[in-house]
Short mmCIF file of C-alpha atoms and ligand atoms in Angstrom, two decimals:
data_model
loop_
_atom_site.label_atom_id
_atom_site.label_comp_id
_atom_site.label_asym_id
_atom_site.label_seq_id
_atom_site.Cartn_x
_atom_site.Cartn_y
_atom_site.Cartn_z
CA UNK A 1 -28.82 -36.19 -108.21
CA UNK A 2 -26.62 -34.37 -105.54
CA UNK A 3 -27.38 -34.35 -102.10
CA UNK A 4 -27.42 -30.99 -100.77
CA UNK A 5 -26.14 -30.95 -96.91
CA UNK A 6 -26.14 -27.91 -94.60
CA UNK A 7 -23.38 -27.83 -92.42
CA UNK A 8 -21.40 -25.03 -90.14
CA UNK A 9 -17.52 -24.36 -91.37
CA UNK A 10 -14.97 -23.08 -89.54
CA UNK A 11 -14.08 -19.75 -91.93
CA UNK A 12 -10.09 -20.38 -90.11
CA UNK A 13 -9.28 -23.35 -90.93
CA UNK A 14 -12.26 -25.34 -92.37
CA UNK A 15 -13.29 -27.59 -89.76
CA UNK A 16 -16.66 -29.05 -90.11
CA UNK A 17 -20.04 -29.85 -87.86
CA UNK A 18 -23.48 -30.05 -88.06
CA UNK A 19 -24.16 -27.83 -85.30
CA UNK A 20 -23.08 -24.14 -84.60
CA UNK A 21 -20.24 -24.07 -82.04
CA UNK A 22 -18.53 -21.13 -80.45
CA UNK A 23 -15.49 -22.14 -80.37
CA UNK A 24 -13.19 -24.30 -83.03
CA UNK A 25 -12.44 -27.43 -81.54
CA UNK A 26 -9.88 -27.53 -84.30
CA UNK A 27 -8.15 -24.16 -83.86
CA UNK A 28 -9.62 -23.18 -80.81
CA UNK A 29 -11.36 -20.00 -82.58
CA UNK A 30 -13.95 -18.35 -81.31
CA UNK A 31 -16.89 -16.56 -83.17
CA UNK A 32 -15.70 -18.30 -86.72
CA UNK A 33 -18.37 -20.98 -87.88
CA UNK A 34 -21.24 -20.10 -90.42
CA UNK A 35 -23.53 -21.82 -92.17
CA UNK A 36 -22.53 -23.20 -95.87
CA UNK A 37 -24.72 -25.24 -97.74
CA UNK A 38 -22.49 -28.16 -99.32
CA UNK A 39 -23.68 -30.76 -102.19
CA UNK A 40 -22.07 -33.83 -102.35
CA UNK A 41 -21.87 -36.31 -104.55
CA UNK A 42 -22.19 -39.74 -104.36
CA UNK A 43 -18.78 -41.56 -104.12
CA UNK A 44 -19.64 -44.46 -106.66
CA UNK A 45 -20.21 -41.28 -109.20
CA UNK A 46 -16.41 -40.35 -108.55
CA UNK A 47 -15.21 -43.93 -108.51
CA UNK A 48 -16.85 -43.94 -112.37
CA UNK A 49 -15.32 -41.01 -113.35
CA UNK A 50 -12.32 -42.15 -112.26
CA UNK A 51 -12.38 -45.26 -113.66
CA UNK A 52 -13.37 -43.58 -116.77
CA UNK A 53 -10.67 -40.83 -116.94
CA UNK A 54 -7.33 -43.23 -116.00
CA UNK A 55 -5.36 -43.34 -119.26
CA UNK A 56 -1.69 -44.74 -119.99
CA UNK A 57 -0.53 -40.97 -120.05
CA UNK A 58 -1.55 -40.68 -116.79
CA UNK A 59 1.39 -42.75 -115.52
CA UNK A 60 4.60 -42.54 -116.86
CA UNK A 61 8.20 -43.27 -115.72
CA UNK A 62 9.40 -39.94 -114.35
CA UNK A 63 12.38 -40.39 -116.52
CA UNK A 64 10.58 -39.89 -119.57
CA UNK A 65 8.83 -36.65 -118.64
CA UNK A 66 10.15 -33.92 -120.74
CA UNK A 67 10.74 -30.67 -118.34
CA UNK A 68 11.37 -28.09 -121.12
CA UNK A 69 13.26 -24.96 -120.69
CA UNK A 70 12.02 -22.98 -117.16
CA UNK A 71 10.06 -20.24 -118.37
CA UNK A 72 10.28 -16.97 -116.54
CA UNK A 73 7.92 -14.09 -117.22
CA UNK A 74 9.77 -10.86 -115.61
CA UNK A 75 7.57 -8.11 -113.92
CA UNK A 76 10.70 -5.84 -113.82
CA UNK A 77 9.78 -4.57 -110.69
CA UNK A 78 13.07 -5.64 -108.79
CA UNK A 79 12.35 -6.48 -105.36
CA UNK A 80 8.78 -8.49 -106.69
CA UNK A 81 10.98 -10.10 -109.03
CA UNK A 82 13.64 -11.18 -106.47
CA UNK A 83 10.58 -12.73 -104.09
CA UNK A 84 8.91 -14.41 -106.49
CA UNK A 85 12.07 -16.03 -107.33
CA UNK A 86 12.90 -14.64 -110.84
CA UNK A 87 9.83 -14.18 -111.92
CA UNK A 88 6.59 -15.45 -113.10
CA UNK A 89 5.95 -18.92 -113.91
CA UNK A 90 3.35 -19.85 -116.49
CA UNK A 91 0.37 -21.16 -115.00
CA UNK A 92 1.91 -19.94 -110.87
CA UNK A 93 -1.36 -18.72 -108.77
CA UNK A 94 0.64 -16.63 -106.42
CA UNK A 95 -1.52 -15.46 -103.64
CA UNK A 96 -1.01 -11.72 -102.33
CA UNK A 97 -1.56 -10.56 -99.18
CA UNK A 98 -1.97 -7.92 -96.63
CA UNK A 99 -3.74 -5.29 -94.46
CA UNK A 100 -6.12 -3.05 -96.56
CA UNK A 101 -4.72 -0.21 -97.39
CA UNK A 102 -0.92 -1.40 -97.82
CA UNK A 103 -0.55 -1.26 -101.14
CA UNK A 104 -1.25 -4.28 -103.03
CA UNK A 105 -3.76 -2.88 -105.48
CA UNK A 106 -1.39 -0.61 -106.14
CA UNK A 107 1.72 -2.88 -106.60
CA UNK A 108 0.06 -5.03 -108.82
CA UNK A 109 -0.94 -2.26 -110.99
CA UNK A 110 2.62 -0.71 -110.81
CA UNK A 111 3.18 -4.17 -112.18
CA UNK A 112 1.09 -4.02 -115.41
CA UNK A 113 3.13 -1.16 -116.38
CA UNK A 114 6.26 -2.60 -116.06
CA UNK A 115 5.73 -5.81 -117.64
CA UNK A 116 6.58 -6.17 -120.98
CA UNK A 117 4.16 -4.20 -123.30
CA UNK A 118 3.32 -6.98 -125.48
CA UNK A 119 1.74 -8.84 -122.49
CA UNK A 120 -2.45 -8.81 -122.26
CA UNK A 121 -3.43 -8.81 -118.82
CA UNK A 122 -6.80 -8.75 -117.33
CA UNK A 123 -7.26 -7.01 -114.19
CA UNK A 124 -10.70 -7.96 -112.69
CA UNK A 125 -11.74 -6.12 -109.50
CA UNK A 126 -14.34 -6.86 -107.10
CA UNK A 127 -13.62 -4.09 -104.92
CA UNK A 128 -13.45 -1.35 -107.55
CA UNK A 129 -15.37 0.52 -110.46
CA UNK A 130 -13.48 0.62 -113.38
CA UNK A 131 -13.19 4.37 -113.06
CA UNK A 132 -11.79 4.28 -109.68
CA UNK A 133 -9.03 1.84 -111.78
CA UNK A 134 -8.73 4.40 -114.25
CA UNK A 135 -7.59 7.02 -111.91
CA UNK A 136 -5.28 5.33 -110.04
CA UNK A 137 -3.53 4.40 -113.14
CA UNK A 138 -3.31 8.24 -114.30
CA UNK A 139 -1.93 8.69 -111.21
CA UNK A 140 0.60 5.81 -111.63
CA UNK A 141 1.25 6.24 -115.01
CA UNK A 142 0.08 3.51 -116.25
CA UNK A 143 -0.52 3.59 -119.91
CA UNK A 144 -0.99 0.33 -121.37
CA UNK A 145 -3.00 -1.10 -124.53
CA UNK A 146 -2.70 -4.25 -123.30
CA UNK A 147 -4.41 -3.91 -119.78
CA UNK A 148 -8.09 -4.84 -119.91
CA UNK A 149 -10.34 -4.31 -116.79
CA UNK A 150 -13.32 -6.81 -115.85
CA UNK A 151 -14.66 -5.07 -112.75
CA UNK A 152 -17.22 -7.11 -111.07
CA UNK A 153 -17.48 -10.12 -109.09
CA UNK A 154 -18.92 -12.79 -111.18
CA UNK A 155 -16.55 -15.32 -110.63
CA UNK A 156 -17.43 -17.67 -114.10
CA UNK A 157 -17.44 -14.83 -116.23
CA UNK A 158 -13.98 -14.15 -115.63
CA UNK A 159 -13.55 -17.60 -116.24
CA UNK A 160 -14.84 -17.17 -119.78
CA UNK A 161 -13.27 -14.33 -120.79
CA UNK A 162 -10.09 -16.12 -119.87
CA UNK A 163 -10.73 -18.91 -122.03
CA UNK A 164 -12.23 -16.29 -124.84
CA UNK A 165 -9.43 -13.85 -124.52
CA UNK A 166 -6.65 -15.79 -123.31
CA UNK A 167 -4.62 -13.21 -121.46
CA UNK A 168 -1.01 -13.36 -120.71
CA UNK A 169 -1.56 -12.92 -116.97
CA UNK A 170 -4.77 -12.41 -114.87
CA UNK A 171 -5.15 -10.31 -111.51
CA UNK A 172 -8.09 -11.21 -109.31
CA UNK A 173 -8.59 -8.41 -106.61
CA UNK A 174 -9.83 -9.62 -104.19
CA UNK A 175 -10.32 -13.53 -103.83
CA UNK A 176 -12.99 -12.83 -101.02
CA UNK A 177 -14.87 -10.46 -103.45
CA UNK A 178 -15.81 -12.81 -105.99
CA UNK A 179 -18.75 -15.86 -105.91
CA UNK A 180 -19.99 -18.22 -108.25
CA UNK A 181 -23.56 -17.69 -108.32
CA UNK A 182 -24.98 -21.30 -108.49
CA UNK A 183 -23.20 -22.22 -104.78
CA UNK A 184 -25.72 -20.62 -102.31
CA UNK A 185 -23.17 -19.22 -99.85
CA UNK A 186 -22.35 -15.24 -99.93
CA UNK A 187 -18.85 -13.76 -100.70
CA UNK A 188 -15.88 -14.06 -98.84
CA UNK A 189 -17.36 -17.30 -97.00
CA UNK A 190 -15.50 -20.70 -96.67
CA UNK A 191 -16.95 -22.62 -99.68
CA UNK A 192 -16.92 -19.64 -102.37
CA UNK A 193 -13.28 -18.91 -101.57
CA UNK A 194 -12.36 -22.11 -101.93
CA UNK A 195 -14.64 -22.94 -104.75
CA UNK A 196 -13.24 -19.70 -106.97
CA UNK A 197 -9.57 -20.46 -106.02
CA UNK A 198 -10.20 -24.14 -107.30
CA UNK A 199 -12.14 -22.72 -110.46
CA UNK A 200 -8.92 -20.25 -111.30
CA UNK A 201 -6.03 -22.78 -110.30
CA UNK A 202 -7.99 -25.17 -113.00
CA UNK A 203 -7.88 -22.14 -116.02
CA UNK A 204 -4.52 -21.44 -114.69
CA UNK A 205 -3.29 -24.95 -115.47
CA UNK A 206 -4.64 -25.98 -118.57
CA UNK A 207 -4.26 -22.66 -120.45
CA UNK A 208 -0.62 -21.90 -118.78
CA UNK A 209 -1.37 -18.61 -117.56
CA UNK A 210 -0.32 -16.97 -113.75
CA UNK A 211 -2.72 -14.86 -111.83
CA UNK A 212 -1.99 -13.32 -108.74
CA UNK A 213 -4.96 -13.18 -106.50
CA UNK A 214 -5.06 -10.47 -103.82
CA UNK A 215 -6.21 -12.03 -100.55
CA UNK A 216 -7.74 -10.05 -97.69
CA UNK A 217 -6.43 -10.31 -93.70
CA UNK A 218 -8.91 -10.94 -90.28
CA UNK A 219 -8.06 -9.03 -87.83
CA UNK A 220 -5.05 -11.40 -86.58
CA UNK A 221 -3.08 -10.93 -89.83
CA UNK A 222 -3.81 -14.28 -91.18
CA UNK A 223 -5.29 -14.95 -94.76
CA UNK A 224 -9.42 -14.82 -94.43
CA UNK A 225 -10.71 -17.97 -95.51
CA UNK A 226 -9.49 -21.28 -94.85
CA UNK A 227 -6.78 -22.36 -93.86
CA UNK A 228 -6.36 -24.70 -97.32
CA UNK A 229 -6.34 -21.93 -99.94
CA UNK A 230 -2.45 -21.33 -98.51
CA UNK A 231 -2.25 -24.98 -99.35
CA UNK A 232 -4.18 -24.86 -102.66
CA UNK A 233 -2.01 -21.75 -104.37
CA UNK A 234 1.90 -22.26 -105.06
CA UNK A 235 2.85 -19.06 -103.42
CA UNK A 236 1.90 -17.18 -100.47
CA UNK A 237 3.11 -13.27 -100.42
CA UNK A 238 2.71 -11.36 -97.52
CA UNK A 239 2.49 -7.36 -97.52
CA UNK A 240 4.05 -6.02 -93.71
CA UNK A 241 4.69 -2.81 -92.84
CA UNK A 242 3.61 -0.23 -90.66
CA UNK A 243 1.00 1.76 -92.24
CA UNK A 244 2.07 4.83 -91.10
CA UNK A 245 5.37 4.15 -92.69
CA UNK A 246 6.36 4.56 -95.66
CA UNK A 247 8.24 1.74 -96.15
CA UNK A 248 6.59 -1.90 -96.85
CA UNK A 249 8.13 -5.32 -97.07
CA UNK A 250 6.90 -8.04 -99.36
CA UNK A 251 7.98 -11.51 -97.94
CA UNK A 252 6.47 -15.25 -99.44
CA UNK A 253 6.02 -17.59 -96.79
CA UNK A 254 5.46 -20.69 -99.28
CA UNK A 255 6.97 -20.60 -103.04
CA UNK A 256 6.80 -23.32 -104.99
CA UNK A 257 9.19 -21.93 -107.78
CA UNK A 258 11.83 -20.27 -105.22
CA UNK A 259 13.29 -19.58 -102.05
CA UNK A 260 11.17 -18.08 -99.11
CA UNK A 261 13.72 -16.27 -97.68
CA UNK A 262 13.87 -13.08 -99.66
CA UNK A 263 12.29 -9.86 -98.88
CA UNK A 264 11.10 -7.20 -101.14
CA UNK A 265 11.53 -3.71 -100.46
CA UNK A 266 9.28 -0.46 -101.38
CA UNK A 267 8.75 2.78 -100.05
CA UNK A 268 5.43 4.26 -101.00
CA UNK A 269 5.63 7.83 -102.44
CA UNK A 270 2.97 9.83 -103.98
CA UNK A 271 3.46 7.93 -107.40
CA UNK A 272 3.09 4.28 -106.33
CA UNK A 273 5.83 2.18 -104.66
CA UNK A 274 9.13 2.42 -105.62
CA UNK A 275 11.91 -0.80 -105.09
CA UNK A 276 14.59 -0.13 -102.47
CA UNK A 277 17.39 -1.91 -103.46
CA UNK A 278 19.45 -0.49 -100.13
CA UNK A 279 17.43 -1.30 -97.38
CA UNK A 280 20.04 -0.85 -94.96
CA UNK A 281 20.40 2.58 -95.90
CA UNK A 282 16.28 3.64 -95.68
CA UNK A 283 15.93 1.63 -92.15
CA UNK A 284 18.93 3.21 -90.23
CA UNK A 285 17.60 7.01 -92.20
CA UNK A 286 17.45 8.95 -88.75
CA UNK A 287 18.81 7.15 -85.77
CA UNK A 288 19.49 8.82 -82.66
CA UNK A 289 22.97 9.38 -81.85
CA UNK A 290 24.46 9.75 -78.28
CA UNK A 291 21.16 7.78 -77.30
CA UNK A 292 21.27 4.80 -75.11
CA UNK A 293 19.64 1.20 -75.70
CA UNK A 294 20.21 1.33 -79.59
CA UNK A 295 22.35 -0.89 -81.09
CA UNK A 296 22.68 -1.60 -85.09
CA UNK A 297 23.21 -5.09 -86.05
CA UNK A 298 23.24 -7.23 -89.64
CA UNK A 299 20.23 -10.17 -90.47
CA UNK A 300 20.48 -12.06 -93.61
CA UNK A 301 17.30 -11.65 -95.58
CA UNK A 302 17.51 -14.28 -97.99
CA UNK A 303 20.66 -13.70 -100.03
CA UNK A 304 21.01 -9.94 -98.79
CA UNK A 305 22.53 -8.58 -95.73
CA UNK A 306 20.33 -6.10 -94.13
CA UNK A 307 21.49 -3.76 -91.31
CA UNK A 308 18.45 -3.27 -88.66
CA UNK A 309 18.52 -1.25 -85.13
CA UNK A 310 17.22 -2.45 -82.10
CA UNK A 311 15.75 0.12 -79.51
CA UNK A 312 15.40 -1.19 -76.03
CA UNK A 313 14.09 0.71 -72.93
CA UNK A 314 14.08 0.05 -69.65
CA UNK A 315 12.05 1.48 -66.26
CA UNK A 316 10.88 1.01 -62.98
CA UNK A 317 7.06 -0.88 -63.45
CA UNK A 318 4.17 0.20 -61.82
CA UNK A 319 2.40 -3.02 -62.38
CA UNK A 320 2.30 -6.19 -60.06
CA UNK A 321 4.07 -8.05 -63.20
CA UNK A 322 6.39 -5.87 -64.83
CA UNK A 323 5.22 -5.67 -68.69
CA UNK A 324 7.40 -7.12 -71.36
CA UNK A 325 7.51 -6.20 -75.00
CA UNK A 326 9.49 -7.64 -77.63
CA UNK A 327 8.82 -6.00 -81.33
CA UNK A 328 10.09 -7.24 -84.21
CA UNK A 329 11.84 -10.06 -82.05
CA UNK A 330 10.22 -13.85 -81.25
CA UNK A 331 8.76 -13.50 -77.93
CA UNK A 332 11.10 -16.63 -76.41
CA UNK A 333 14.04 -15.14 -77.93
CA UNK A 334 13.30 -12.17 -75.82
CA UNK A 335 12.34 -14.34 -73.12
CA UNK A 336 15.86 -16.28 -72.85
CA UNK A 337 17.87 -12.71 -73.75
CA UNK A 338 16.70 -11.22 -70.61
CA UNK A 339 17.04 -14.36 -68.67
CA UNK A 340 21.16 -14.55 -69.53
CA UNK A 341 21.08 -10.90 -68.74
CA UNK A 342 20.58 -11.92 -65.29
CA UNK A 343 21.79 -14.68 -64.90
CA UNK A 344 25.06 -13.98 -66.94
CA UNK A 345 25.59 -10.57 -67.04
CA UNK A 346 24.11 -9.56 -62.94
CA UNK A 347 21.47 -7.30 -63.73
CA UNK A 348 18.48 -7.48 -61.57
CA UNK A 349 15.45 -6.59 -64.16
CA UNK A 350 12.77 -8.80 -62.47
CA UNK A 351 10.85 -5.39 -61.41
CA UNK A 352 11.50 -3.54 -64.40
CA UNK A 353 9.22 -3.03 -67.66
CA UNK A 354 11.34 -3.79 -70.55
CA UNK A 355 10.31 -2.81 -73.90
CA UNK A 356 12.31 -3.87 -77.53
CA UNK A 357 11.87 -2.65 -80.85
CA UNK A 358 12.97 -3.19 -84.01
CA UNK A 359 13.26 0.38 -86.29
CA UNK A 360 11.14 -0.14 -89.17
CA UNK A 361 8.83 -2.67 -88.76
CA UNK A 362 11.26 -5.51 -89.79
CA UNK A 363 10.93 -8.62 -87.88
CA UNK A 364 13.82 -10.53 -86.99
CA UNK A 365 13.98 -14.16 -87.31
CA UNK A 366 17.81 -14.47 -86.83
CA UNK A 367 20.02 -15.60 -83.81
CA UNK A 368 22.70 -13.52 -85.12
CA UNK A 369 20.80 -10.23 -83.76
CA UNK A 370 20.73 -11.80 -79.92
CA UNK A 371 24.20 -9.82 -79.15
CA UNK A 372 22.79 -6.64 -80.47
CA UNK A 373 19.86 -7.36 -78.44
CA UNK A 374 21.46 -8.00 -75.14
CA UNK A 375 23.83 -4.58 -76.05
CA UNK A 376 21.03 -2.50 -76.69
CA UNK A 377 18.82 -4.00 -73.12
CA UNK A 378 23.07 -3.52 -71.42
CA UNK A 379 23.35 0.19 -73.29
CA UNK A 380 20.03 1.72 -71.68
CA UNK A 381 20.42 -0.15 -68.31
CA UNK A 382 23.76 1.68 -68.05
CA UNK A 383 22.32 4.51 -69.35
CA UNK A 384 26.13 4.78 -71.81
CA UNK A 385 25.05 5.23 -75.46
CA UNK A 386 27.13 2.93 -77.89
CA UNK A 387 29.54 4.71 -80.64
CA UNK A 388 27.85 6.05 -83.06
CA UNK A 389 29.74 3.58 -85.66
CA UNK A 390 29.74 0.74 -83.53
CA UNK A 391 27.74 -2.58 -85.22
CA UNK A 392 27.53 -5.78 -82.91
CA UNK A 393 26.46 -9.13 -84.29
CA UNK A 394 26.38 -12.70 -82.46
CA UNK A 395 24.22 -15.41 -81.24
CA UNK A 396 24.09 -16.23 -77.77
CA UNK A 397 23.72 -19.45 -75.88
CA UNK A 398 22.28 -19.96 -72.27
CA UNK A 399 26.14 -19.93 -70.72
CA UNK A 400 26.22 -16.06 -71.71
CA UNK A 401 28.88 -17.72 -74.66
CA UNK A 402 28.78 -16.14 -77.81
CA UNK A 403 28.30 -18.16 -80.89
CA UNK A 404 29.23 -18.38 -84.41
CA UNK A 405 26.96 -17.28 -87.34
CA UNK A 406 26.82 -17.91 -90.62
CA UNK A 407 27.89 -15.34 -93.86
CA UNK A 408 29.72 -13.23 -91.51
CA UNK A 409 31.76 -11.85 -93.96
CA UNK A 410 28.68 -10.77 -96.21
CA UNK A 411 27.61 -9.39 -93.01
CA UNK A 412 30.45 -7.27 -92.03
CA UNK A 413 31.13 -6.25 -95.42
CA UNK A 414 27.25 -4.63 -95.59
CA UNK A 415 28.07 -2.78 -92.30
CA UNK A 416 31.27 -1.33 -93.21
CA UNK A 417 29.91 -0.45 -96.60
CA UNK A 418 27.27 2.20 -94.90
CA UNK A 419 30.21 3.12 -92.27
CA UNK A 420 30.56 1.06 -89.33
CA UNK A 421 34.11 1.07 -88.27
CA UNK A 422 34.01 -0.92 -85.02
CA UNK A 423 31.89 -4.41 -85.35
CA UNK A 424 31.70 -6.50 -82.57
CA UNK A 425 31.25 -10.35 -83.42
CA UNK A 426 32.19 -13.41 -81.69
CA UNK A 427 35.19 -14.52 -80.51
CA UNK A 428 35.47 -17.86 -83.19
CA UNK A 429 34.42 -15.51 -86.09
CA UNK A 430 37.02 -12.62 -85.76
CA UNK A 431 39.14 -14.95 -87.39
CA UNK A 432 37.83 -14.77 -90.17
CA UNK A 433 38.09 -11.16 -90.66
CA UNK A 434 41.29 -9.96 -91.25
CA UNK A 435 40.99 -8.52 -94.39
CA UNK A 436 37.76 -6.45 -93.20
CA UNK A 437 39.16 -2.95 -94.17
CA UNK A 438 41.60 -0.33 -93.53
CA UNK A 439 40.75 1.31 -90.23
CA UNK A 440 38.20 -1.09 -89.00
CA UNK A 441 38.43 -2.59 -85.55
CA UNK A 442 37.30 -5.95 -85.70
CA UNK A 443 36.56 -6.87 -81.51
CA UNK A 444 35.66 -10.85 -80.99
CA UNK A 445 34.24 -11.53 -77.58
CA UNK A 446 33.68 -14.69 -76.28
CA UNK A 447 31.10 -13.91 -73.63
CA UNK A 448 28.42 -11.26 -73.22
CA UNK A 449 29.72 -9.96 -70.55
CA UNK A 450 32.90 -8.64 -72.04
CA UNK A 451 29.98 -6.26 -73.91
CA UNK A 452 30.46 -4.14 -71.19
CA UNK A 453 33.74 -3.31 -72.49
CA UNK A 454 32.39 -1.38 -75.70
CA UNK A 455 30.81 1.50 -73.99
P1 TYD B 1 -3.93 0.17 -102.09
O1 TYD B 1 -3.04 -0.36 -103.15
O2 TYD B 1 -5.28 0.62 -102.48
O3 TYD B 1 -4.05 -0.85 -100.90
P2 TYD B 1 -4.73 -2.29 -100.85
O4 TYD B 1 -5.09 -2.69 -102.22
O5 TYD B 1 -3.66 -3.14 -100.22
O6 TYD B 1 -5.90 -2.14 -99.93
O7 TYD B 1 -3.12 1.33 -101.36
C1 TYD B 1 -3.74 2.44 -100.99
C2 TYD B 1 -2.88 3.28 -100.11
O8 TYD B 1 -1.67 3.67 -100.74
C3 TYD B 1 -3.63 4.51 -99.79
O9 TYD B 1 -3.56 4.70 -98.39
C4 TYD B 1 -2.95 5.61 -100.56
C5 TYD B 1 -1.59 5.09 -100.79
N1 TYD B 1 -1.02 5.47 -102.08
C6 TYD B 1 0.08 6.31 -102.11
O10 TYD B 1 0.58 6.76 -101.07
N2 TYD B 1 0.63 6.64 -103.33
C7 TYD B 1 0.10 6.18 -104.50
O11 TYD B 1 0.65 6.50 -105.57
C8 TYD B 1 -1.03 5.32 -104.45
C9 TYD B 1 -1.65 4.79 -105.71
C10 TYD B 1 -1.55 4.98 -103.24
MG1 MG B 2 -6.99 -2.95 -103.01
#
């Protein structure tokens, strides 16, 4: 017989105790432990069924293991396509997540009517009546025989009708929704996430079938539950975005069967989201001209060069420590940028508020934007707007010396493509650009100070 054990669980990142604590001692949480009610087993039980399930197949010479041909099941939505790395895989749990309201109902939907007709799916929904369904796919235009909608949150049952009905693909929304009703915990808690996850990664396996689960954020932005269902699925998709936007971004932090570089992106019109294949083109849609402290520079998303612009303002504080805001841009990026700006460049910001942006919610993980940064803090602390057709791109060390980055071809090619005729890069990577284009004006600098000379 099990014991049964009542313990308190971390719902971040799964630490356990037997008393209720404030904080995490793990990951320093606060407010985060409840009460799950675990039974274990004893461990001679697993040690027989161990014992009893070892069999020669179970270890084989790697050499012998027959990979097949890699099976890709397309969505044909572009951008989901290019972040999941080509595709579906059979028997992938990709997990999919974001803020509520983003979209990812909706994209998943958009998905059943693009994939290939033939394909059963089953939709189950915790979160909505099949009627509510219904109408959103009249309004998306989603006519499918194929689609089949389970809508309730009785986590076994979908597991039956999967092994009844044997769908193509299966779509749990939401993971926190569901609950197996023999473990005595409620929904969304530590022990029925991870418990349903488990229970779907198993059906996923054996009967070779992906299903995307939709996961719900806390309030940080992180993935409610633990901290082990990232672990447990093979790929993580994040949903960002400004809700107020239009525009969204899908980006996988973990893939198992691709790259994690690539972004997806979507605008979101009143018929569901459609791909963006030119992102540069929707994120620089209305930029201020004859504005100071914006600059336009080029990231690599993955594969794809992506022009962003990068807003910086600068003013007198009012406040004992003058406030500093870096958006879209790692905080000690920021940090060091302004430091060389002082240091390097000779101007005195140590009273001033300075705030950064990036247009469009992107966030910018790449050394090659520092130069645009520094131009854009130089630009408004000069109060001298840059040329209108002016692109700057460059990493900076802590000497003020510009560095070399990577793909700066691809790079200068995207800019001139949406018509940027003078790109500023450094001084080792002008070289490289001769051939950039009739009537562009290639400028290499070796130092950020000789970024005064663009204005
Ligand atoms: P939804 O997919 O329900 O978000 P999530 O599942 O991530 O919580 O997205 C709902 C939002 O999208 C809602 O604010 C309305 C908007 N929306 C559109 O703008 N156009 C559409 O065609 C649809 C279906 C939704
Ligand atoms: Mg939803």
């Amino acid at each position: 017989m099990a014991k049964i054990k009542k313990l308190f669980v971390c719902s971040e990142c799964g630490y356990q105790s037997a008393k209720w604590m404030g904080k995490c001692p793990e990951c320093e949480k606060w407010n985060t432990f409840a009460e799950e009610v675990i039974s274990e087993a004893p461990a001679e039980k697993y040690k027989k069924e161990a014992a009893i399930s070892y069999d020669k197949s179970a270890f084989v010479p790697l050499k012998d293991i027959n990979s097949g041909e890699e099976i890709r099941y397309k969505t044909n939505i572009s951008e989901l396509d290019r972040v999941l790395g080509g595709g579906m895989v059979p028997g992938e749990v990709v997990l999919l997540s974001g803020d509520p309201g983003i979209g990812k109902s909706t994209l998943l939907l958009q998905m059943c009517k693009s994939l290939n007709k033939d394909l059963k799916i089953l939709y189950a929904t915790g979160e909505e009546s099949s009627r509510q369904i219904k109408l959103r796919a009249i309004r998306l235009g989603v006519d499918k025989d194929n689609l089949y909608i389970y809508a309730g949150t009785n986590l076994m049952s979908i597991v039956a009708i999967i092994e009844s009905q044997r769908p193509d693909l299966v779509i749990i929304d939401s993971i926190q929704t569901m609950t197996i009703s023999e473990l005595s915990s409620s929904a969304g808690s530590v022990t029925q996430i991870r418990e349903c996850t488990q229970q779907l990664i198993l059906s996923a396996k054996t009967l070779e079938i992906p299903i995307f689960l939709v996961g719900h954020v806390n309030k940080d932005g992180a993935i409610a539950g633990p901290k082990i269902l990232e672990h447990m699925v093979d790929a993580v998709i994040y949903f960002e975005g400004e809700r107020n936007l239009s525009y969204r971004i899908i980006r996988a932090v973990k893939n198992r069967y691709g790259s994690t570089n690539e972004i997806g992106v979507f605008e979101m019109l009143g018929d569901g989201l459609k791909a963006v294949e030119n992102p540069s083109e929707m994120l620089l849609s209305g930029r201020p001209e004859n504005v100071s402290g914006t600059c336009v520079t080029c990231v690599m998303e993955g594969s794809r060069p992506i022009l962003a612009e990068i807003q910086a303002l600068i003013s007198k504080s009012t406040y004992p420590s003058p406030k500093r805001s870096a958006n879209g841009i790692d905080y000690n990026r920021f940090y060091m940028l302004t430091a060389v700006l002082e240091k390097r460049c000779g101007f005195f910001v140590g009273n001033l508020d300075i705030y950064t942006n990036v247009v469009g919610g992107l966030k910018l993980d790449e050394t090659a934007a520092d130069l645009a940064v520094l131009a854009s803090l130089i630009s408004n602390l000069l109060d001298k707007p840059l040329r209108h057709d002016v692109a700057v791109i460059g990493e900076v060390g802590l000497a003020g010396e510009t560095r070399s980055v990577n793909r700066i071809n691809q790079r200068v090619n995207e800019a001139v493509r949406l018509g940027f005729k003078r790109i500023i890069v450094p001084k080792i990577d002008a070289a490289k650009l001769k051939n950039a284009g009739e009537n562009i004006e290639i400028i290499g600098i070796s130092n950020v100070n000789e970024l005064r000379r663009i204005f």
